[in-house]
mmCIF file of C-alpha atoms and ligand atoms in Angstrom:
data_model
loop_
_atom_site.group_PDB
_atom_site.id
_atom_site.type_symbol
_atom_site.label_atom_id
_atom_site.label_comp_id
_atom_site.label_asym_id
_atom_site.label_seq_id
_atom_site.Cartn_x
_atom_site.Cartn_y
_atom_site.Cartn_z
ATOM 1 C CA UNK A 1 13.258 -16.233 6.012
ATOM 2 C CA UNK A 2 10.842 -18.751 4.633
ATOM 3 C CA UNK A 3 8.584 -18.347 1.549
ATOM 4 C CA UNK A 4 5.051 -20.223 1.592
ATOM 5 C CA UNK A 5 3.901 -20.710 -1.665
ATOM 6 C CA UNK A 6 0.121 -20.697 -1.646
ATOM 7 C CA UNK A 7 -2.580 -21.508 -4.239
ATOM 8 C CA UNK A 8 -5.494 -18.330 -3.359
ATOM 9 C CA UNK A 9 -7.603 -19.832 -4.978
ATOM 10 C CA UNK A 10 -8.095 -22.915 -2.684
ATOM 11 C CA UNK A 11 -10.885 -23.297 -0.972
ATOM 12 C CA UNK A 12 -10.190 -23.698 2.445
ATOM 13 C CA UNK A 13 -6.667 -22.606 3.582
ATOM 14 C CA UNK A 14 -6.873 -24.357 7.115
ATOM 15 C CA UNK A 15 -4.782 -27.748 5.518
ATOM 16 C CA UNK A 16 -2.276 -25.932 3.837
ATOM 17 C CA UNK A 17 0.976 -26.174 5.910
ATOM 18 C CA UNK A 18 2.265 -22.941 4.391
ATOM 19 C CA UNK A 19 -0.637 -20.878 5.784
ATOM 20 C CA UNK A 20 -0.159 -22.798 8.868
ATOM 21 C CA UNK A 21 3.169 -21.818 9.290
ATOM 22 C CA UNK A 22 2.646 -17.940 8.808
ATOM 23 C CA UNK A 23 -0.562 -18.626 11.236
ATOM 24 C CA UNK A 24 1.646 -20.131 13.784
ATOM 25 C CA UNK A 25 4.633 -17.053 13.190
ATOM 26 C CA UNK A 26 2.434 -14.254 13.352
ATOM 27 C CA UNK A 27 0.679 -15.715 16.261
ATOM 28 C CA UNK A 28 4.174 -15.778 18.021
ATOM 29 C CA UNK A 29 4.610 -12.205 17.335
ATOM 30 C CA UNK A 30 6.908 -12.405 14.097
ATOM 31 C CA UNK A 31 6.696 -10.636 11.094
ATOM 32 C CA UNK A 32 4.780 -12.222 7.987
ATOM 33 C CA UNK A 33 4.894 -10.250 4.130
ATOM 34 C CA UNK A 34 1.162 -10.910 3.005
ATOM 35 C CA UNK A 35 -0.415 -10.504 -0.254
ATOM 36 C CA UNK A 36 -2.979 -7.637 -0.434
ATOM 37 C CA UNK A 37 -4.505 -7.311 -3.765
ATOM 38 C CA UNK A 38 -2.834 -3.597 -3.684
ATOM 39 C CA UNK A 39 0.875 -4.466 -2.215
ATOM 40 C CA UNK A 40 2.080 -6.758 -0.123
ATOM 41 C CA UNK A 41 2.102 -5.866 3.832
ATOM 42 C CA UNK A 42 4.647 -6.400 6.484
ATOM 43 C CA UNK A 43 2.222 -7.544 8.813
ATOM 44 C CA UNK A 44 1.850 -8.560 12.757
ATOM 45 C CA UNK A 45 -0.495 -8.522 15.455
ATOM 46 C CA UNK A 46 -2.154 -5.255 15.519
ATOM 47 C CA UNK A 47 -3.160 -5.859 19.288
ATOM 48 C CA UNK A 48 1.087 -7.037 19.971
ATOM 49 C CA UNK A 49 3.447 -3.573 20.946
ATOM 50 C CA UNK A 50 6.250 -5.966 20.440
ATOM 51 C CA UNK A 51 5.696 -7.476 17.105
ATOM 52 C CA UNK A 52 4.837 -3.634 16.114
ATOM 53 C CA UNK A 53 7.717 -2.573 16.801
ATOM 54 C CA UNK A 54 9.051 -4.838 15.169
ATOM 55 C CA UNK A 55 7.780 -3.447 11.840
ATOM 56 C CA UNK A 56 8.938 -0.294 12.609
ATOM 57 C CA UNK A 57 12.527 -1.395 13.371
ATOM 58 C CA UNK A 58 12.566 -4.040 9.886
ATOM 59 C CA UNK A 59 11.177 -1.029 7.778
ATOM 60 C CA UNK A 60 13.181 1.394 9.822
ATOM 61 C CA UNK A 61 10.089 3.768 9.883
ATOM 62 C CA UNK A 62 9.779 6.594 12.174
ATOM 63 C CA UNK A 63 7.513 5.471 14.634
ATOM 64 C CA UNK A 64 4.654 8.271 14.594
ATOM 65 C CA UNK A 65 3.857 6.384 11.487
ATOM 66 C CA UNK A 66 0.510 5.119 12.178
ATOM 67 C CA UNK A 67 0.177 1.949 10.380
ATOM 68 C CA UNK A 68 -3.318 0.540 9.117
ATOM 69 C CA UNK A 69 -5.072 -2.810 10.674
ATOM 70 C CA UNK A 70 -6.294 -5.364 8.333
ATOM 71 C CA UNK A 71 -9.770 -7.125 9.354
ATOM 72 C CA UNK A 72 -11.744 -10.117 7.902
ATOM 73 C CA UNK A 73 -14.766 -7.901 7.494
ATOM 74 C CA UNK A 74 -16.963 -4.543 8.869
ATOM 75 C CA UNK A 75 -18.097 -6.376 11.720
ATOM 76 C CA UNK A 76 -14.626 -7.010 12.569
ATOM 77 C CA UNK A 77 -13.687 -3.542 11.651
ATOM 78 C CA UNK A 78 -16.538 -2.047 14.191
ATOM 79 C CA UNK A 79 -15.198 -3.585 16.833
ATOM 80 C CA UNK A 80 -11.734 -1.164 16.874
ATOM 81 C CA UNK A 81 -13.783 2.133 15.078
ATOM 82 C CA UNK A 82 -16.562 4.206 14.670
ATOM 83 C CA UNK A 83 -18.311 4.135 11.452
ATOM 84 C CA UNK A 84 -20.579 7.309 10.347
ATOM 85 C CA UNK A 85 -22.891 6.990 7.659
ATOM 86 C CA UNK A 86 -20.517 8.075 5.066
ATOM 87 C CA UNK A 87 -18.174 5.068 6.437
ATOM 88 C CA UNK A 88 -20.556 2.544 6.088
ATOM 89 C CA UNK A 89 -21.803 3.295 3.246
ATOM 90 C CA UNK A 90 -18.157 3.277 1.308
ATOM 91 C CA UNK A 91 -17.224 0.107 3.183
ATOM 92 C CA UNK A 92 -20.640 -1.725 2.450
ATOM 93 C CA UNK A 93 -19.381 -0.697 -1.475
ATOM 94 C CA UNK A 94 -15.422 -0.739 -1.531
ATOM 95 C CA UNK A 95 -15.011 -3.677 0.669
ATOM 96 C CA UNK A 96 -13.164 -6.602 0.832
ATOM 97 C CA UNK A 97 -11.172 -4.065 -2.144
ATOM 98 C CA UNK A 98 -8.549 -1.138 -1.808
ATOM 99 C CA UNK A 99 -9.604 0.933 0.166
ATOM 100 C CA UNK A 100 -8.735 2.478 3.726
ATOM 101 C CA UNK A 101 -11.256 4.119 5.984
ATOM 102 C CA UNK A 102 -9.518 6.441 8.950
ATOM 103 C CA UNK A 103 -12.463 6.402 11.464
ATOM 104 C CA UNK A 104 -12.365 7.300 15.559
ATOM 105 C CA UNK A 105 -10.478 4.454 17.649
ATOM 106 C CA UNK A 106 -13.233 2.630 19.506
ATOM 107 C CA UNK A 107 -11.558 2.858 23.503
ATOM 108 C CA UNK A 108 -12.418 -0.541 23.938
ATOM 109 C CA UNK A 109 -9.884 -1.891 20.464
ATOM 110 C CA UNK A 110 -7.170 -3.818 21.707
ATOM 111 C CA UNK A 111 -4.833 -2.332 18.869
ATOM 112 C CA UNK A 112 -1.657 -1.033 20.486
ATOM 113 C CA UNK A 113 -0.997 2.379 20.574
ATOM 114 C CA UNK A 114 2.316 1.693 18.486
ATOM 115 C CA UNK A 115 0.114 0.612 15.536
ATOM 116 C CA UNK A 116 -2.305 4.242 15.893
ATOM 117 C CA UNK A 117 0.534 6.038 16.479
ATOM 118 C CA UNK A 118 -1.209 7.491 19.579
ATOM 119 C CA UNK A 119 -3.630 8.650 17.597
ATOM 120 C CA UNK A 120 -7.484 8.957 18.578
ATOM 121 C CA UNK A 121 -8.406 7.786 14.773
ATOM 122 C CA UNK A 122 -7.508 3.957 13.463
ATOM 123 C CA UNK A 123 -7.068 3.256 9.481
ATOM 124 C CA UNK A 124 -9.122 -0.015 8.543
ATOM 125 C CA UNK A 125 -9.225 -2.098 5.720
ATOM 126 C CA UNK A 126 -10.671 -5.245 4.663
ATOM 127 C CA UNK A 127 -8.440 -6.710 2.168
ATOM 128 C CA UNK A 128 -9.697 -8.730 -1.306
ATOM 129 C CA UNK A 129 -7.411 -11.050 -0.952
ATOM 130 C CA UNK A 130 -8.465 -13.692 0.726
ATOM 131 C CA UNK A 131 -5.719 -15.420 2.102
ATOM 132 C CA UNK A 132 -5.064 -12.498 3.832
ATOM 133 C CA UNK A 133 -8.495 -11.859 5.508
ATOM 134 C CA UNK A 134 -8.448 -16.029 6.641
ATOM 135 C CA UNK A 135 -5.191 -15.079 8.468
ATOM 136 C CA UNK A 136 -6.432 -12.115 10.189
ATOM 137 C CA UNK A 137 -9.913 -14.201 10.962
ATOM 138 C CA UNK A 138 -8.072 -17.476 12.307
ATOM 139 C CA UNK A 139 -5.944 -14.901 14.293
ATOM 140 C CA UNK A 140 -8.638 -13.509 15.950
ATOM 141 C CA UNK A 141 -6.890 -10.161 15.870
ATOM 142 C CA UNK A 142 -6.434 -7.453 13.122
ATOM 143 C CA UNK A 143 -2.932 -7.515 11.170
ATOM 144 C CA UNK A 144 -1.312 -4.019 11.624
ATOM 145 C CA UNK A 145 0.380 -3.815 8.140
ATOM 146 C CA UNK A 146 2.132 -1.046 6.404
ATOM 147 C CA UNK A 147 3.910 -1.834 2.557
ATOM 148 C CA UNK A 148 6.514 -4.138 2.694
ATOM 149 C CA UNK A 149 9.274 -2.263 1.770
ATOM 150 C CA UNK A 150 12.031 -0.372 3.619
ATOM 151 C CA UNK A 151 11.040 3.005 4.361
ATOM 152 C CA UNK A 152 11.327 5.422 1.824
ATOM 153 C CA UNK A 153 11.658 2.473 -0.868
ATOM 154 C CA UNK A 154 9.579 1.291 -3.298
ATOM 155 C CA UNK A 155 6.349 -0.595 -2.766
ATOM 156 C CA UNK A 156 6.540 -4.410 -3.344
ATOM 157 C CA UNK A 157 4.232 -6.287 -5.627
ATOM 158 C CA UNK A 158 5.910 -9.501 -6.094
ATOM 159 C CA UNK A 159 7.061 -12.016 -3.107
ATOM 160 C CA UNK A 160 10.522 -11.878 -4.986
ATOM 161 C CA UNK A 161 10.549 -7.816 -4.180
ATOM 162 C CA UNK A 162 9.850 -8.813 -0.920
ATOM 163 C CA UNK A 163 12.460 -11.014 -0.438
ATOM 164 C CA UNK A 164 15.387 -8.774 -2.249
ATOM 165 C CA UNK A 165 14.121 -5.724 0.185
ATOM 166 C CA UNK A 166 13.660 -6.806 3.877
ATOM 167 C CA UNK A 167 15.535 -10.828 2.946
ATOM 168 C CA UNK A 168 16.225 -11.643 6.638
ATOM 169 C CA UNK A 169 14.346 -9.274 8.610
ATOM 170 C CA UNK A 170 11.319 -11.075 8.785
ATOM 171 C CA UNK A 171 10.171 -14.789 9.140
ATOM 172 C CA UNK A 172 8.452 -15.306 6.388
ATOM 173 C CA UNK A 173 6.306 -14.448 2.733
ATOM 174 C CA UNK A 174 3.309 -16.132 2.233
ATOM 175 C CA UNK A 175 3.622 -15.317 -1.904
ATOM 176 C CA UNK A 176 0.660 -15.428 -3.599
ATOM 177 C CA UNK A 177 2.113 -14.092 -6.524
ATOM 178 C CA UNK A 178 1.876 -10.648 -7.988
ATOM 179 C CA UNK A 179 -0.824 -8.179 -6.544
ATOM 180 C CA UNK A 180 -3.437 -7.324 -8.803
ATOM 181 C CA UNK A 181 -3.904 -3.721 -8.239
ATOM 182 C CA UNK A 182 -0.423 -2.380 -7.772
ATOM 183 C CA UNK A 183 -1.146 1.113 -6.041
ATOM 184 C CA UNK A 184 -1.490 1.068 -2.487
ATOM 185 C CA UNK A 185 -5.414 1.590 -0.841
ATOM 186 C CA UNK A 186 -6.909 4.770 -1.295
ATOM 187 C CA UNK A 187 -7.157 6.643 2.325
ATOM 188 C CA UNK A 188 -10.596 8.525 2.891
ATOM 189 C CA UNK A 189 -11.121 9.526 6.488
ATOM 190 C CA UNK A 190 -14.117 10.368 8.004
ATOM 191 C CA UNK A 191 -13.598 11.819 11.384
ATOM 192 C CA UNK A 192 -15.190 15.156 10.499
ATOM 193 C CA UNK A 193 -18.470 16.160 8.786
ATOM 194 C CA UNK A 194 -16.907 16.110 5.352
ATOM 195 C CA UNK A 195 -14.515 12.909 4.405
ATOM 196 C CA UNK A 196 -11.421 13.856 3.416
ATOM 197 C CA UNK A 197 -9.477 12.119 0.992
ATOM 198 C CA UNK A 198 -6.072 11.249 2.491
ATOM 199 C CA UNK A 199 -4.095 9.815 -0.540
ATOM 200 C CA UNK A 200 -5.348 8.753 -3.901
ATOM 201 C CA UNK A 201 -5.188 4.864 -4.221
ATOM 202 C CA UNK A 202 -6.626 1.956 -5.962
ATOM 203 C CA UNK A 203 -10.391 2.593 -5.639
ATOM 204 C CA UNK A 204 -10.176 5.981 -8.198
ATOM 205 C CA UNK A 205 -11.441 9.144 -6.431
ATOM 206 C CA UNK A 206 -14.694 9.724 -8.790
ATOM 207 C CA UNK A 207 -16.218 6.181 -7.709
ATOM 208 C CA UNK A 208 -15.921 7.304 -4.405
ATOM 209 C CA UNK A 209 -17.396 10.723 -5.083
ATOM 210 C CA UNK A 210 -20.286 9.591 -7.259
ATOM 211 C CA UNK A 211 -21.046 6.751 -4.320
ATOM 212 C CA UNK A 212 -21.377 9.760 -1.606
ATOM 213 C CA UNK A 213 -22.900 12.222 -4.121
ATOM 214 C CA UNK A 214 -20.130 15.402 -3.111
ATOM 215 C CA UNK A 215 -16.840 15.529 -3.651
ATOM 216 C CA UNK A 216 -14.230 14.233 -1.121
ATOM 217 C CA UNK A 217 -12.352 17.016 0.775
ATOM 218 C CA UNK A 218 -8.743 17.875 0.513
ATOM 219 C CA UNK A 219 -6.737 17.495 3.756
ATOM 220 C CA UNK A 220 -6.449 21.335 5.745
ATOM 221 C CA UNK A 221 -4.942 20.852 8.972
ATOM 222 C CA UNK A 222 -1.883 18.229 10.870
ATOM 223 C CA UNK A 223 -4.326 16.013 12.517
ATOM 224 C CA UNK A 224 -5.685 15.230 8.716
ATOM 225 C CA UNK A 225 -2.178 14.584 8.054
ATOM 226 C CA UNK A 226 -0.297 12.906 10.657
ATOM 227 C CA UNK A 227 3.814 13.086 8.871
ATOM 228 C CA UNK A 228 3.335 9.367 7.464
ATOM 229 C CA UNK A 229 5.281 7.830 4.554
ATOM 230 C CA UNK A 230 3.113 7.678 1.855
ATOM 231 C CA UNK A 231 2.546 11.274 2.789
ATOM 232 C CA UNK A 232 6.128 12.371 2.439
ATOM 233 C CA UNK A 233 7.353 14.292 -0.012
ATOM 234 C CA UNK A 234 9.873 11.836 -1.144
ATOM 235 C CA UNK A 235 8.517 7.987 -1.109
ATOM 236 C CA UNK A 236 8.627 5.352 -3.374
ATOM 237 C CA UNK A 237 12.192 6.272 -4.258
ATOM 238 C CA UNK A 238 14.727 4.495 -6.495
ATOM 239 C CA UNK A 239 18.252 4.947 -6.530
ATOM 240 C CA UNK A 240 18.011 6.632 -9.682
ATOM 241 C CA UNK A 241 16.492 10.168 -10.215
ATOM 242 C CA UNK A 242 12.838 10.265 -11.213
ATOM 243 C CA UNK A 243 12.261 13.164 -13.977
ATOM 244 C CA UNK A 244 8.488 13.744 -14.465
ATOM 245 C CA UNK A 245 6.363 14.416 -17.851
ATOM 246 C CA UNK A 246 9.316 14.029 -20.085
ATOM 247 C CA UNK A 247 9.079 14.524 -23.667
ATOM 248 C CA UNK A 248 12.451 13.283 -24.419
ATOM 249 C CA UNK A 249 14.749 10.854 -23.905
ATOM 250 C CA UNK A 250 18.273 12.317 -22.541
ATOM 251 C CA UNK A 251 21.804 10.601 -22.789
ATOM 252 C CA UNK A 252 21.851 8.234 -19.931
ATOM 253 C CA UNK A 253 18.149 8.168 -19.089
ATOM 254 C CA UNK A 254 16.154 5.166 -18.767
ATOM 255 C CA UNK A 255 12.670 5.644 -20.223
ATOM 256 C CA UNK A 256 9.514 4.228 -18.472
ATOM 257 C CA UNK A 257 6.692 4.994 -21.199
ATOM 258 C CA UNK A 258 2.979 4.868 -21.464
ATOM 259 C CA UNK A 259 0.840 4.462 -24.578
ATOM 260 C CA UNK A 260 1.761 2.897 -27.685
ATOM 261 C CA UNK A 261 3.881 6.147 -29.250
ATOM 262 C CA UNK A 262 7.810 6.812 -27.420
ATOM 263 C CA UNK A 263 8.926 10.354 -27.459
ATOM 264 C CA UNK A 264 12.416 11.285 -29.405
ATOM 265 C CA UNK A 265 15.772 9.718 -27.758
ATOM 266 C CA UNK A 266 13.935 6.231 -26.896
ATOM 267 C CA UNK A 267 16.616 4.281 -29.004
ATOM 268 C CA UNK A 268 19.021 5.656 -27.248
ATOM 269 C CA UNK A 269 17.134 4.903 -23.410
ATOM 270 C CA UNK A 270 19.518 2.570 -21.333
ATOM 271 C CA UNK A 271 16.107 0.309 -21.015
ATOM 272 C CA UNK A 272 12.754 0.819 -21.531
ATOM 273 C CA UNK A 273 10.090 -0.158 -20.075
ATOM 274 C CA UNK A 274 6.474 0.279 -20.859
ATOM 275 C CA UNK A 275 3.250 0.772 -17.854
ATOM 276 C CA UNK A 276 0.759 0.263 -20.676
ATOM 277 C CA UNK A 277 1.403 -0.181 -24.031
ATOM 278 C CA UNK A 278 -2.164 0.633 -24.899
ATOM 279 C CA UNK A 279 -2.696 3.511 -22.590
ATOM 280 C CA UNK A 280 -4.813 1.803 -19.959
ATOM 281 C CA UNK A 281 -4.163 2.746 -16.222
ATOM 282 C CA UNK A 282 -5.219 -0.286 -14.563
ATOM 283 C CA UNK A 283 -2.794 -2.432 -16.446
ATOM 284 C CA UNK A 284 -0.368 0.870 -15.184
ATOM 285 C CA UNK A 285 -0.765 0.886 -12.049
ATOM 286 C CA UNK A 286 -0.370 -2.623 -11.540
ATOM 287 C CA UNK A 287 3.041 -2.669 -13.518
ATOM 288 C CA UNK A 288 4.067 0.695 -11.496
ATOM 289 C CA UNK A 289 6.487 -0.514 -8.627
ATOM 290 C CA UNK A 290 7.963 -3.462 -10.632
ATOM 291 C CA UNK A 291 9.163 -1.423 -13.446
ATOM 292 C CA UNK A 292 10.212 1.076 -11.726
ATOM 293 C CA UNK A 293 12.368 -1.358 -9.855
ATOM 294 C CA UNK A 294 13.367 -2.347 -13.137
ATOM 295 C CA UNK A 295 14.836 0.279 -14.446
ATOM 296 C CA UNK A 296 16.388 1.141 -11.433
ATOM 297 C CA UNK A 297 18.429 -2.038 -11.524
ATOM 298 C CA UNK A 298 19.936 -1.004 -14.911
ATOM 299 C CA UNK A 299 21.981 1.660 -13.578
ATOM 300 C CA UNK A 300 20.752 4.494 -15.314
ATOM 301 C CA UNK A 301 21.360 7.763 -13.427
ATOM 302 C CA UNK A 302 17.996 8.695 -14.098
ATOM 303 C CA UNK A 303 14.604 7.704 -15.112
ATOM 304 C CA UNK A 304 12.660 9.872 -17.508
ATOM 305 C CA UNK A 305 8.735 9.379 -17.226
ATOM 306 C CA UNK A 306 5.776 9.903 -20.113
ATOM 307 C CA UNK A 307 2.959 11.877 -18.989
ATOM 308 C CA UNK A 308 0.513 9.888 -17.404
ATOM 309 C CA UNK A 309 -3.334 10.955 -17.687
ATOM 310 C CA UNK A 310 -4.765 12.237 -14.260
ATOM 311 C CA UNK A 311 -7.859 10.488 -14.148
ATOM 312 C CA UNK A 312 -9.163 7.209 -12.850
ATOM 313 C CA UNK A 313 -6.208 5.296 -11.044
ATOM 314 C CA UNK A 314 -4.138 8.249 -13.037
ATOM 315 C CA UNK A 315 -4.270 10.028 -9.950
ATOM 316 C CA UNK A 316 -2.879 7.460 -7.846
ATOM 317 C CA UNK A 317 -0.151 6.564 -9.874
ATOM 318 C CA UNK A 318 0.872 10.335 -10.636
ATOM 319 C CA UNK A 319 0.760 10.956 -6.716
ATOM 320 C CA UNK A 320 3.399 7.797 -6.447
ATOM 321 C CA UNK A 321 5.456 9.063 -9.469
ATOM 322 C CA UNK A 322 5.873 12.834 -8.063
ATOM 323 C CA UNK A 323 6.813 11.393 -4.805
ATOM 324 C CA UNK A 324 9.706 9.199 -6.835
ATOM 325 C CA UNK A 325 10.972 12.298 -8.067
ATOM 326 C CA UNK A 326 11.105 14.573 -4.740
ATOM 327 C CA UNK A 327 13.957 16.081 -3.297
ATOM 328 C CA UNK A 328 15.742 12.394 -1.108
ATOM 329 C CA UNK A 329 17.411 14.672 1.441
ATOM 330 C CA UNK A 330 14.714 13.328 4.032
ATOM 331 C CA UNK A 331 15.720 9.707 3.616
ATOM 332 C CA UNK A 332 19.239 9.853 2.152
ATOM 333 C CA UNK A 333 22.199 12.500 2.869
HETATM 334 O O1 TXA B 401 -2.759 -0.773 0.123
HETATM 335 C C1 TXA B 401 -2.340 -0.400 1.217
HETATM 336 O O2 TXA B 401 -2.868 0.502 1.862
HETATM 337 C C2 TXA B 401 -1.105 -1.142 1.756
HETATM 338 C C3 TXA B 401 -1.505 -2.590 2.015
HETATM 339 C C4 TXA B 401 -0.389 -3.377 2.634
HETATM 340 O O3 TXA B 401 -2.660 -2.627 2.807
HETATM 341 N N1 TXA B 401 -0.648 -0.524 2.966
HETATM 342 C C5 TXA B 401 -0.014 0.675 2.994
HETATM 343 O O4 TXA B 401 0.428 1.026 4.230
HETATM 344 O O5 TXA B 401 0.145 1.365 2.007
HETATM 345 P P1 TXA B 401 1.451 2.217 4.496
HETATM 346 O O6 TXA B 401 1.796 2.096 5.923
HETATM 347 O O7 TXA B 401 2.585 2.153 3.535
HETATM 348 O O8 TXA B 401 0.597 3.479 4.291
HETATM 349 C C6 TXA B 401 -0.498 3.661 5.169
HETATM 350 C C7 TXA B 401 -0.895 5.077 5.268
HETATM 351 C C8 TXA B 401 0.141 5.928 5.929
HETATM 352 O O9 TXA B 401 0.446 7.009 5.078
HETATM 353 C C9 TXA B 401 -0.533 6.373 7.210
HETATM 354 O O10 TXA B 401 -0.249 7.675 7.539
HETATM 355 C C10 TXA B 401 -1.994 6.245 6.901
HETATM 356 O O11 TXA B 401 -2.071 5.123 6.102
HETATM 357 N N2 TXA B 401 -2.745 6.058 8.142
HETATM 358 C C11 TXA B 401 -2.884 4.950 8.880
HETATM 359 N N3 TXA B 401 -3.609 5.202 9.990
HETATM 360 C C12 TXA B 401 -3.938 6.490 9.951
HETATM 361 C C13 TXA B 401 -4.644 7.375 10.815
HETATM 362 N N4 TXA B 401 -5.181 6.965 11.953
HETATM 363 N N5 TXA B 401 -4.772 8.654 10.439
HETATM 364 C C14 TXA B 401 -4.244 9.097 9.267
HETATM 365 N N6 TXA B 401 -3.544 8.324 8.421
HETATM 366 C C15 TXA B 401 -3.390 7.048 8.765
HETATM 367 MG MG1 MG B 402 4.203 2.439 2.048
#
């Protein structure tokens, strides 16, 4: 497994020999960990079965996951889906930026079936970071990606977390250091009259509401809600146990905190580690997966979490904390 160091900032990518590299492996079908400016993705060739199965088999993800395919831009992303008004109108605003629009599969999209799942709908997303869109342009094909972490795990933010998570099971990390966001895209889909909003994400719910001028739907039925990870019950989990909206600190807990004020017992937390010492949620979110791996390496038996507000990104990072803290029988005996 290689890591390519690159500078995003550059301006043209084509003479770096790191971006070459992951150019040349993906093009071959190998898995590549790319920056997003949510997580990083384990990505492939969206239009490759092989090198999407691959994914599956390095993440060891059931495989009626549908994943979603990265694109340079909405031209690129019309070309594989259908976009409605509504979809148009939130990817002329939201994009390149975090979020995901599930739209109907154009028949003519060469993305495997693998990467839809079978599905009739695709999930498209035009990254911000643009590393990441000049790889999927100078492919010429879309980058099926899901989070690059095993399934179940925690997201990965860092090219380090990538590394320590799925190490030799892919060919390479293009590492442009830690993601800005921190919560995965927010997932509206618009396959129905109203859109629905899928899961809660970077891109908070009310811009999107106050864009459309109605509120975004809750899912109803299974085709809204195909069984995916990120829609599991129990996700994002660390080894330790996740205990929600604590106002203490218990013997053995570890204590991840927000806001400037710790509840009783914090002197006695086996570590502590703070989303956002002065109570903002962007900074939170963007710490979220890293300290909760963290604290997770310290050994404590369980992790006891502040309240966290429920608006703005609040909602995302809630949603990612509750499924921390669900029930593991699905993933682990
Ligand atoms: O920020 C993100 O979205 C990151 C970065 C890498 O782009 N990706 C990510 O992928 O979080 P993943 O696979 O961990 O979660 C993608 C979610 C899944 O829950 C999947 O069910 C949903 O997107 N999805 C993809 N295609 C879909 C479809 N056609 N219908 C419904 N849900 C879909
Ligand atoms: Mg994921």
């Amino acid at each position: 497994m290689k890591i390519w160091p690159i500078d995003p900032l550059q301006k043209h990518f084509d003479d770096d020999p790191g971006f070459a590299e992951a150019l040349r492996n993906l093009g071959a079908g190998r898995l590549v960990a790319v920056p997003t400016e949510t997580v990083y993705g384990l990505a492939a060739d969206a239009t490759n079965a092989d090198a999407v199965a691959g994914i599956f088999a390095a993440k060891e993800r059931p495989s009626f996951n549908p994943l979603i395919s990265h694109v340079e831009d909405l031209d690129a992303a019309e070309r594989h889906g259908v976009f409605d008004a509504a979809a148009r109108t939130l990817a002329e605003a939201f994009w390149p930026g975090p979020l995901t629009l599930v739209v109907e599969r154009r028949s003519t999209s060469p993305i495997c079936d693998l990467a839809t799942a079978g599905l009739s709908t695709v999930g498209l997303r035009v990254p911000a970071t643009r590393v990441t869109r000049a790889l999927t342009a100078a492919l010429g094909r879309p980058l099926a990606a899901p989070s690059a972490n095993r399934s179940g795990r925690i997201s990965t933010t860092t090219a380090e977390a990538v590394a320590a998570d799925l190490g030799e099971r892919i060919a390479g990390i293009v590492d442009c250091g830690p993601t800005p966001v921190g919560v995965e895209s927010t997932i509206v889909a618009t396959v129905g009259p109203d859109p629905v909003l899928l899961r809660p994400g970077g891109i908070p719910r009310g811009a999107i509401e106050e864009l459309l001028g109605r509120p975004l739907a809750a899912p109803t039925d299974a085709a809204d809600r195909p069984s995916a990870p990120g829609m599991l019950a129990s996700h994002y989990a660390p080894d330790a146990k996740v205990r929600l909206d604590a106002e203490d600190v218990r013997p053995g807990e570890a204590l991840l905190a927000f806001g400037p004020e710790l509840p009783p017992g914090a002197d006695g937390a086996i570590a502590v580690a703070n989303l956002s010492p002065a109570g903002d949620l962007t900074e939170a979110a963007k710490a979220l997966f890293g300290l909760m791996r963290r604290l997770d390496a310290s050994g404590a038996a369980t992790i006891a979490v502040m309240p966290i507000p429920d608006d703005g990104l609040g909602e995302a990072i809630r949603d990612r904390l509750s499924r921390a803290a669900a029930p593991r029988n699905m993933h682990r005996p």
